[in-house]
């Protein structure tokens, strides 16, 4: 049986690693090579849930930590029908942050375990490839000041980085670590090669379920 579905490709990393730039370049490169590809990002701030999250990040509202964690997860779940539809149509989805950011950021807060944080996202469509843009916090700091949104401090980002490192030990997820300290072009070239392999490999495989 031939599935020929699109691949689900995720880019993760701490702030300033260049995720958004790389996602856009990847989608562009895929489209140029004649492949249907689209970008998605989480949080998706356009939905009602996304607007609550956006206000929280902009510090316009305060939400209890468990509550906001569940909202981030709900924001992914509400997109699942669309994700599945697009993949079924053969569209490659390039996603800027996913459940891994969800777990890394909340578990960087006091009193949260990785296990608890993962639960709401168990069963989400499983990415065929998760590329982690690795950037030393000192190099990240050299890329300029952090913004003013919640979580944008170097102390918090260091803890987030450690949580990502714990998540990357899980071999059930297809993690690839990319050195993001190099030029945009060099990073892009690495990403393209990894994607090519993954797109071809996943084309005929059923979509998996995350952390299940
Ligand atoms: P953005 O800057 O990529 O729009 O991400 C917004 C912030 O939200 C960023 O600091 C990471 C954080 N975040 C979470 O805390 N949980 C999540 O599930 C996601 C996707 C992002």
PDB file of C-alpha atoms and ligand atoms in Angstrom:
ATOM      1  CA  UNK A   1       0.000   0.000   0.000  1.00  0.00           C
ATOM      2  CA  UNK A   2       1.361   3.405  -0.904  1.00  0.00           C
ATOM      3  CA  UNK A   3       0.692   6.316   1.459  1.00  0.00           C
ATOM      4  CA  UNK A   4       2.745   9.047  -0.223  1.00  0.00           C
ATOM      5  CA  UNK A   5       1.876  11.478   2.500  1.00  0.00           C
ATOM      6  CA  UNK A   6       3.704  14.686   3.304  1.00  0.00           C
ATOM      7  CA  UNK A   7       6.382  14.707   5.988  1.00  0.00           C
ATOM      8  CA  UNK A   8       5.949  16.432   9.337  1.00  0.00           C
ATOM      9  CA  UNK A   9       9.146  18.330  10.035  1.00  0.00           C
ATOM     10  CA  UNK A  10       9.758  20.305  13.214  1.00  0.00           C
ATOM     11  CA  UNK A  11      12.416  22.856  14.100  1.00  0.00           C
ATOM     12  CA  UNK A  12      13.162  23.394  17.765  1.00  0.00           C
ATOM     13  CA  UNK A  13      15.744  25.330  19.736  1.00  0.00           C
ATOM     14  CA  UNK A  14      16.149  28.083  22.280  1.00  0.00           C
ATOM     15  CA  UNK A  15      15.409  31.700  21.359  1.00  0.00           C
ATOM     16  CA  UNK A  16      17.720  33.331  18.800  1.00  0.00           C
ATOM     17  CA  UNK A  17      18.765  29.994  17.301  1.00  0.00           C
ATOM     18  CA  UNK A  18      17.246  31.056  13.972  1.00  0.00           C
ATOM     19  CA  UNK A  19      14.256  28.681  13.839  1.00  0.00           C
ATOM     20  CA  UNK A  20      11.870  31.017  12.077  1.00  0.00           C
ATOM     21  CA  UNK A  21      14.415  32.119   9.462  1.00  0.00           C
ATOM     22  CA  UNK A  22      15.337  28.504   8.775  1.00  0.00           C
ATOM     23  CA  UNK A  23      11.702  27.350   8.562  1.00  0.00           C
ATOM     24  CA  UNK A  24      10.958  30.038   5.966  1.00  0.00           C
ATOM     25  CA  UNK A  25      14.065  29.225   3.929  1.00  0.00           C
ATOM     26  CA  UNK A  26      13.302  25.520   4.028  1.00  0.00           C
ATOM     27  CA  UNK A  27       9.718  25.993   2.836  1.00  0.00           C
ATOM     28  CA  UNK A  28      10.987  28.254   0.061  1.00  0.00           C
ATOM     29  CA  UNK A  29      13.662  25.748  -1.010  1.00  0.00           C
ATOM     30  CA  UNK A  30      11.183  22.865  -1.013  1.00  0.00           C
ATOM     31  CA  UNK A  31       8.702  24.860  -3.075  1.00  0.00           C
ATOM     32  CA  UNK A  32      11.459  25.852  -5.508  1.00  0.00           C
ATOM     33  CA  UNK A  33      12.236  22.185  -6.002  1.00  0.00           C
ATOM     34  CA  UNK A  34       8.603  21.591  -6.903  1.00  0.00           C
ATOM     35  CA  UNK A  35       7.440  20.036  -3.644  1.00  0.00           C
ATOM     36  CA  UNK A  36       4.259  21.215  -1.924  1.00  0.00           C
ATOM     37  CA  UNK A  37       5.376  22.629   1.427  1.00  0.00           C
ATOM     38  CA  UNK A  38       3.830  24.926   3.996  1.00  0.00           C
ATOM     39  CA  UNK A  39       4.925  26.461   7.261  1.00  0.00           C
ATOM     40  CA  UNK A  40       3.091  26.259  10.570  1.00  0.00           C
ATOM     41  CA  UNK A  41       4.093  27.671  13.923  1.00  0.00           C
ATOM     42  CA  UNK A  42       3.240  27.114  17.557  1.00  0.00           C
ATOM     43  CA  UNK A  43       1.856  28.864  19.388  1.00  0.00           C
ATOM     44  CA  UNK A  44      -0.580  29.698  16.579  1.00  0.00           C
ATOM     45  CA  UNK A  45      -1.687  33.060  17.920  1.00  0.00           C
ATOM     46  CA  UNK A  46      -4.571  33.446  15.444  1.00  0.00           C
ATOM     47  CA  UNK A  47      -7.081  31.172  17.208  1.00  0.00           C
ATOM     48  CA  UNK A  48      -9.062  32.043  20.350  1.00  0.00           C
ATOM     49  CA  UNK A  49      -6.792  29.838  22.444  1.00  0.00           C
ATOM     50  CA  UNK A  50      -3.786  31.339  20.667  1.00  0.00           C
ATOM     51  CA  UNK A  51      -4.928  34.842  21.572  1.00  0.00           C
ATOM     52  CA  UNK A  52      -5.070  33.925  25.259  1.00  0.00           C
ATOM     53  CA  UNK A  53      -1.536  32.551  24.964  1.00  0.00           C
ATOM     54  CA  UNK A  54      -0.342  35.629  23.094  1.00  0.00           C
ATOM     55  CA  UNK A  55      -1.673  37.961  25.805  1.00  0.00           C
ATOM     56  CA  UNK A  56       0.046  35.786  28.404  1.00  0.00           C
ATOM     57  CA  UNK A  57       3.380  35.971  26.554  1.00  0.00           C
ATOM     58  CA  UNK A  58       3.024  39.728  26.142  1.00  0.00           C
ATOM     59  CA  UNK A  59       2.340  39.900  29.906  1.00  0.00           C
ATOM     60  CA  UNK A  60      -1.088  41.431  29.303  1.00  0.00           C
ATOM     61  CA  UNK A  61      -2.689  38.693  31.373  1.00  0.00           C
ATOM     62  CA  UNK A  62      -1.559  36.259  34.028  1.00  0.00           C
ATOM     63  CA  UNK A  63      -2.440  32.601  33.809  1.00  0.00           C
ATOM     64  CA  UNK A  64      -1.717  29.846  36.296  1.00  0.00           C
ATOM     65  CA  UNK A  65       1.297  27.784  35.112  1.00  0.00           C
ATOM     66  CA  UNK A  66      -0.526  24.444  34.657  1.00  0.00           C
ATOM     67  CA  UNK A  67      -3.362  26.223  32.894  1.00  0.00           C
ATOM     68  CA  UNK A  68      -1.129  27.906  30.354  1.00  0.00           C
ATOM     69  CA  UNK A  69       0.696  24.645  29.729  1.00  0.00           C
ATOM     70  CA  UNK A  70      -2.605  22.987  28.874  1.00  0.00           C
ATOM     71  CA  UNK A  71      -3.559  25.905  26.640  1.00  0.00           C
ATOM     72  CA  UNK A  72      -0.327  25.542  24.647  1.00  0.00           C
ATOM     73  CA  UNK A  73      -1.149  21.860  24.225  1.00  0.00           C
ATOM     74  CA  UNK A  74      -4.779  22.594  23.294  1.00  0.00           C
ATOM     75  CA  UNK A  75      -3.460  25.038  20.693  1.00  0.00           C
ATOM     76  CA  UNK A  76      -1.646  22.113  19.047  1.00  0.00           C
ATOM     77  CA  UNK A  77      -4.570  19.714  19.344  1.00  0.00           C
ATOM     78  CA  UNK A  78      -6.938  22.190  17.706  1.00  0.00           C
ATOM     79  CA  UNK A  79      -4.656  22.127  14.647  1.00  0.00           C
ATOM     80  CA  UNK A  80      -4.463  18.316  14.413  1.00  0.00           C
ATOM     81  CA  UNK A  81      -7.328  17.901  11.907  1.00  0.00           C
ATOM     82  CA  UNK A  82      -5.663  20.471   9.630  1.00  0.00           C
ATOM     83  CA  UNK A  83      -2.213  18.897  10.074  1.00  0.00           C
ATOM     84  CA  UNK A  84      -3.568  15.464   9.144  1.00  0.00           C
ATOM     85  CA  UNK A  85      -5.503  16.822   6.184  1.00  0.00           C
ATOM     86  CA  UNK A  86      -2.469  18.597   4.745  1.00  0.00           C
ATOM     87  CA  UNK A  87      -0.164  15.607   5.246  1.00  0.00           C
ATOM     88  CA  UNK A  88      -2.773  13.375   3.591  1.00  0.00           C
ATOM     89  CA  UNK A  89      -2.792  15.759   0.644  1.00  0.00           C
ATOM     90  CA  UNK A  90       0.958  15.185   0.313  1.00  0.00           C
ATOM     91  CA  UNK A  91       1.928  18.598   1.687  1.00  0.00           C
ATOM     92  CA  UNK A  92       5.181  18.767   3.651  1.00  0.00           C
ATOM     93  CA  UNK A  93       4.640  20.697   6.877  1.00  0.00           C
ATOM     94  CA  UNK A  94       7.552  22.633   8.333  1.00  0.00           C
ATOM     95  CA  UNK A  95       6.678  23.510  11.921  1.00  0.00           C
ATOM     96  CA  UNK A  96       8.313  26.235  14.003  1.00  0.00           C
ATOM     97  CA  UNK A  97       8.172  24.769  17.593  1.00  0.00           C
ATOM     98  CA  UNK A  98       5.969  21.870  18.707  1.00  0.00           C
ATOM     99  CA  UNK A  99       5.316  19.830  21.843  1.00  0.00           C
ATOM    100  CA  UNK A 100       9.038  19.798  22.690  1.00  0.00           C
ATOM    101  CA  UNK A 101       8.998  23.542  23.306  1.00  0.00           C
ATOM    102  CA  UNK A 102       5.865  22.984  25.360  1.00  0.00           C
ATOM    103  CA  UNK A 103       7.644  20.530  27.632  1.00  0.00           C
ATOM    104  CA  UNK A 104      11.006  22.324  27.730  1.00  0.00           C
ATOM    105  CA  UNK A 105       9.530  25.698  28.682  1.00  0.00           C
ATOM    106  CA  UNK A 106       7.028  24.561  31.312  1.00  0.00           C
ATOM    107  CA  UNK A 107       9.401  22.063  32.900  1.00  0.00           C
ATOM    108  CA  UNK A 108      11.941  24.883  33.262  1.00  0.00           C
ATOM    109  CA  UNK A 109       9.538  26.341  35.838  1.00  0.00           C
ATOM    110  CA  UNK A 110       9.838  25.178  39.455  1.00  0.00           C
ATOM    111  CA  UNK A 111       7.681  22.201  40.443  1.00  0.00           C
ATOM    112  CA  UNK A 112       7.145  20.685  36.988  1.00  0.00           C
ATOM    113  CA  UNK A 113       8.463  17.306  35.881  1.00  0.00           C
ATOM    114  CA  UNK A 114       9.179  16.361  32.299  1.00  0.00           C
ATOM    115  CA  UNK A 115       6.738  13.452  32.622  1.00  0.00           C
ATOM    116  CA  UNK A 116       3.838  15.614  33.747  1.00  0.00           C
ATOM    117  CA  UNK A 117       4.507  18.139  31.019  1.00  0.00           C
ATOM    118  CA  UNK A 118       4.519  15.510  28.274  1.00  0.00           C
ATOM    119  CA  UNK A 119       1.132  13.982  29.112  1.00  0.00           C
ATOM    120  CA  UNK A 120      -1.242  16.428  27.358  1.00  0.00           C
ATOM    121  CA  UNK A 121       0.719  16.079  24.090  1.00  0.00           C
ATOM    122  CA  UNK A 122       0.866  12.258  24.092  1.00  0.00           C
ATOM    123  CA  UNK A 123      -0.690  11.039  20.838  1.00  0.00           C
ATOM    124  CA  UNK A 124      -0.162  14.177  18.757  1.00  0.00           C
ATOM    125  CA  UNK A 125       0.956  13.512  15.167  1.00  0.00           C
ATOM    126  CA  UNK A 126       4.555  12.406  15.538  1.00  0.00           C
ATOM    127  CA  UNK A 127       7.109  14.449  13.594  1.00  0.00           C
ATOM    128  CA  UNK A 128       9.126  12.454  11.079  1.00  0.00           C
ATOM    129  CA  UNK A 129      12.101  14.649  11.891  1.00  0.00           C
ATOM    130  CA  UNK A 130      12.875  17.076  14.712  1.00  0.00           C
ATOM    131  CA  UNK A 131      15.854  19.304  14.100  1.00  0.00           C
ATOM    132  CA  UNK A 132      17.267  20.989  17.162  1.00  0.00           C
ATOM    133  CA  UNK A 133      19.152  24.181  16.390  1.00  0.00           C
ATOM    134  CA  UNK A 134      21.882  24.073  18.978  1.00  0.00           C
ATOM    135  CA  UNK A 135      23.231  27.413  20.125  1.00  0.00           C
ATOM    136  CA  UNK A 136      25.448  28.089  23.101  1.00  0.00           C
ATOM    137  CA  UNK A 137      23.684  30.596  25.423  1.00  0.00           C
ATOM    138  CA  UNK A 138      26.729  32.908  25.242  1.00  0.00           C
ATOM    139  CA  UNK A 139      26.563  32.989  21.442  1.00  0.00           C
ATOM    140  CA  UNK A 140      22.793  33.554  21.664  1.00  0.00           C
ATOM    141  CA  UNK A 141      23.466  36.535  23.939  1.00  0.00           C
ATOM    142  CA  UNK A 142      25.864  37.987  21.334  1.00  0.00           C
ATOM    143  CA  UNK A 143      23.015  37.967  18.799  1.00  0.00           C
ATOM    144  CA  UNK A 144      21.462  40.875  20.660  1.00  0.00           C
ATOM    145  CA  UNK A 145      19.132  41.636  23.502  1.00  0.00           C
ATOM    146  CA  UNK A 146      16.230  39.375  24.327  1.00  0.00           C
ATOM    147  CA  UNK A 147      12.781  40.773  23.645  1.00  0.00           C
ATOM    148  CA  UNK A 148      10.297  41.774  26.287  1.00  0.00           C
ATOM    149  CA  UNK A 149       8.017  38.726  26.192  1.00  0.00           C
ATOM    150  CA  UNK A 150       7.723  36.298  29.047  1.00  0.00           C
ATOM    151  CA  UNK A 151      10.546  33.684  29.174  1.00  0.00           C
ATOM    152  CA  UNK A 152      12.955  35.950  27.275  1.00  0.00           C
ATOM    153  CA  UNK A 153      15.744  36.000  29.850  1.00  0.00           C
ATOM    154  CA  UNK A 154      19.092  34.245  29.570  1.00  0.00           C
ATOM    155  CA  UNK A 155      18.695  32.506  32.953  1.00  0.00           C
ATOM    156  CA  UNK A 156      15.396  30.905  31.934  1.00  0.00           C
ATOM    157  CA  UNK A 157      16.686  30.024  28.454  1.00  0.00           C
ATOM    158  CA  UNK A 158      19.622  28.112  29.984  1.00  0.00           C
ATOM    159  CA  UNK A 159      17.222  25.941  31.945  1.00  0.00           C
ATOM    160  CA  UNK A 160      15.094  25.459  28.823  1.00  0.00           C
ATOM    161  CA  UNK A 161      18.219  24.297  26.974  1.00  0.00           C
ATOM    162  CA  UNK A 162      18.869  21.686  29.693  1.00  0.00           C
ATOM    163  CA  UNK A 163      15.300  20.417  29.416  1.00  0.00           C
ATOM    164  CA  UNK A 164      15.662  20.090  25.645  1.00  0.00           C
ATOM    165  CA  UNK A 165      18.827  18.062  26.246  1.00  0.00           C
ATOM    166  CA  UNK A 166      16.862  15.690  28.486  1.00  0.00           C
ATOM    167  CA  UNK A 167      14.128  15.362  25.849  1.00  0.00           C
ATOM    168  CA  UNK A 168      16.712  14.583  23.165  1.00  0.00           C
ATOM    169  CA  UNK A 169      17.747  11.422  25.030  1.00  0.00           C
ATOM    170  CA  UNK A 170      14.445   9.880  23.937  1.00  0.00           C
ATOM    171  CA  UNK A 171      15.325   7.711  20.959  1.00  0.00           C
ATOM    172  CA  UNK A 172      11.665   7.181  19.997  1.00  0.00           C
ATOM    173  CA  UNK A 173      11.859  10.654  18.429  1.00  0.00           C
ATOM    174  CA  UNK A 174      13.979  11.262  15.316  1.00  0.00           C
ATOM    175  CA  UNK A 175      16.158  14.065  16.722  1.00  0.00           C
ATOM    176  CA  UNK A 176      18.922  15.666  14.696  1.00  0.00           C
ATOM    177  CA  UNK A 177      21.119  18.291  16.313  1.00  0.00           C
ATOM    178  CA  UNK A 178      22.343  21.120  14.122  1.00  0.00           C
ATOM    179  CA  UNK A 179      25.092  23.580  15.003  1.00  0.00           C
ATOM    180  CA  UNK A 180      23.258  26.894  14.673  1.00  0.00           C
ATOM    181  CA  UNK A 181      26.317  29.039  15.407  1.00  0.00           C
ATOM    182  CA  UNK A 182      27.274  28.944  11.713  1.00  0.00           C
ATOM    183  CA  UNK A 183      26.034  31.132   8.852  1.00  0.00           C
ATOM    184  CA  UNK A 184      22.359  31.028   7.796  1.00  0.00           C
ATOM    185  CA  UNK A 185      23.435  29.428   4.500  1.00  0.00           C
ATOM    186  CA  UNK A 186      25.495  26.657   6.129  1.00  0.00           C
ATOM    187  CA  UNK A 187      22.721  25.783   8.544  1.00  0.00           C
ATOM    188  CA  UNK A 188      20.177  25.843   5.722  1.00  0.00           C
ATOM    189  CA  UNK A 189      22.242  23.429   3.635  1.00  0.00           C
ATOM    190  CA  UNK A 190      22.439  20.908   6.481  1.00  0.00           C
ATOM    191  CA  UNK A 191      18.704  21.208   7.092  1.00  0.00           C
ATOM    192  CA  UNK A 192      17.928  20.610   3.415  1.00  0.00           C
ATOM    193  CA  UNK A 193      19.947  17.385   3.311  1.00  0.00           C
ATOM    194  CA  UNK A 194      18.340  16.021   6.480  1.00  0.00           C
ATOM    195  CA  UNK A 195      14.895  16.893   5.133  1.00  0.00           C
ATOM    196  CA  UNK A 196      15.439  15.232   1.774  1.00  0.00           C
ATOM    197  CA  UNK A 197      16.278  11.962   3.529  1.00  0.00           C
ATOM    198  CA  UNK A 198      13.362  12.217   5.902  1.00  0.00           C
ATOM    199  CA  UNK A 199      10.806  13.203   3.236  1.00  0.00           C
ATOM    200  CA  UNK A 200      11.733  10.196   1.125  1.00  0.00           C
ATOM    201  CA  UNK A 201      11.740   7.834   4.103  1.00  0.00           C
ATOM    202  CA  UNK A 202       8.393   8.921   5.549  1.00  0.00           C
ATOM    203  CA  UNK A 203       6.497   9.107   2.265  1.00  0.00           C
ATOM    204  CA  UNK A 204       5.420   5.488   2.461  1.00  0.00           C
ATOM    205  CA  UNK A 205       5.106   5.177   6.228  1.00  0.00           C
ATOM    206  CA  UNK A 206       1.994   5.820   8.313  1.00  0.00           C
ATOM    207  CA  UNK A 207       2.034   8.894  10.524  1.00  0.00           C
ATOM    208  CA  UNK A 208       3.087   7.992  14.069  1.00  0.00           C
ATOM    209  CA  UNK A 209       1.761   9.103  17.452  1.00  0.00           C
ATOM    210  CA  UNK A 210       4.035  11.145  19.674  1.00  0.00           C
ATOM    211  CA  UNK A 211       5.296   9.617  22.959  1.00  0.00           C
ATOM    212  CA  UNK A 212       2.987   6.613  22.634  1.00  0.00           C
TER     213      UNK A 212
HETATM  214  P1  LIG B   1       7.559  32.299  19.628  1.00  0.00           P
HETATM  215  O1  LIG B   1       8.455  33.420  20.056  1.00  0.00           O
HETATM  216  O2  LIG B   1       8.217  31.289  18.777  1.00  0.00           O
HETATM  217  O3  LIG B   1       6.231  32.796  19.099  1.00  0.00           O
HETATM  218  O4  LIG B   1       7.234  31.460  20.962  1.00  0.00           O
HETATM  219  C1  LIG B   1       6.546  32.000  22.002  1.00  0.00           C
HETATM  220  C2  LIG B   1       7.050  31.576  23.354  1.00  0.00           C
HETATM  221  O5  LIG B   1       6.226  30.531  23.867  1.00  0.00           O
HETATM  222  C3  LIG B   1       8.479  31.089  23.441  1.00  0.00           C
HETATM  223  O6  LIG B   1       9.103  31.720  24.555  1.00  0.00           O
HETATM  224  C4  LIG B   1       8.347  29.607  23.725  1.00  0.00           C
HETATM  225  C5  LIG B   1       7.025  29.505  24.444  1.00  0.00           C
HETATM  226  N1  LIG B   1       6.296  28.234  24.277  1.00  0.00           N
HETATM  227  C6  LIG B   1       5.839  27.563  25.404  1.00  0.00           C
HETATM  228  O7  LIG B   1       6.094  27.982  26.537  1.00  0.00           O
HETATM  229  N2  LIG B   1       5.101  26.426  25.234  1.00  0.00           N
HETATM  230  C7  LIG B   1       4.795  25.937  23.998  1.00  0.00           C
HETATM  231  O8  LIG B   1       4.118  24.899  23.884  1.00  0.00           O
HETATM  232  C8  LIG B   1       5.287  26.645  22.836  1.00  0.00           C
HETATM  233  C9  LIG B   1       4.955  26.131  21.462  1.00  0.00           C
HETATM  234  C10 LIG B   1       6.020  27.784  23.026  1.00  0.00           C
END
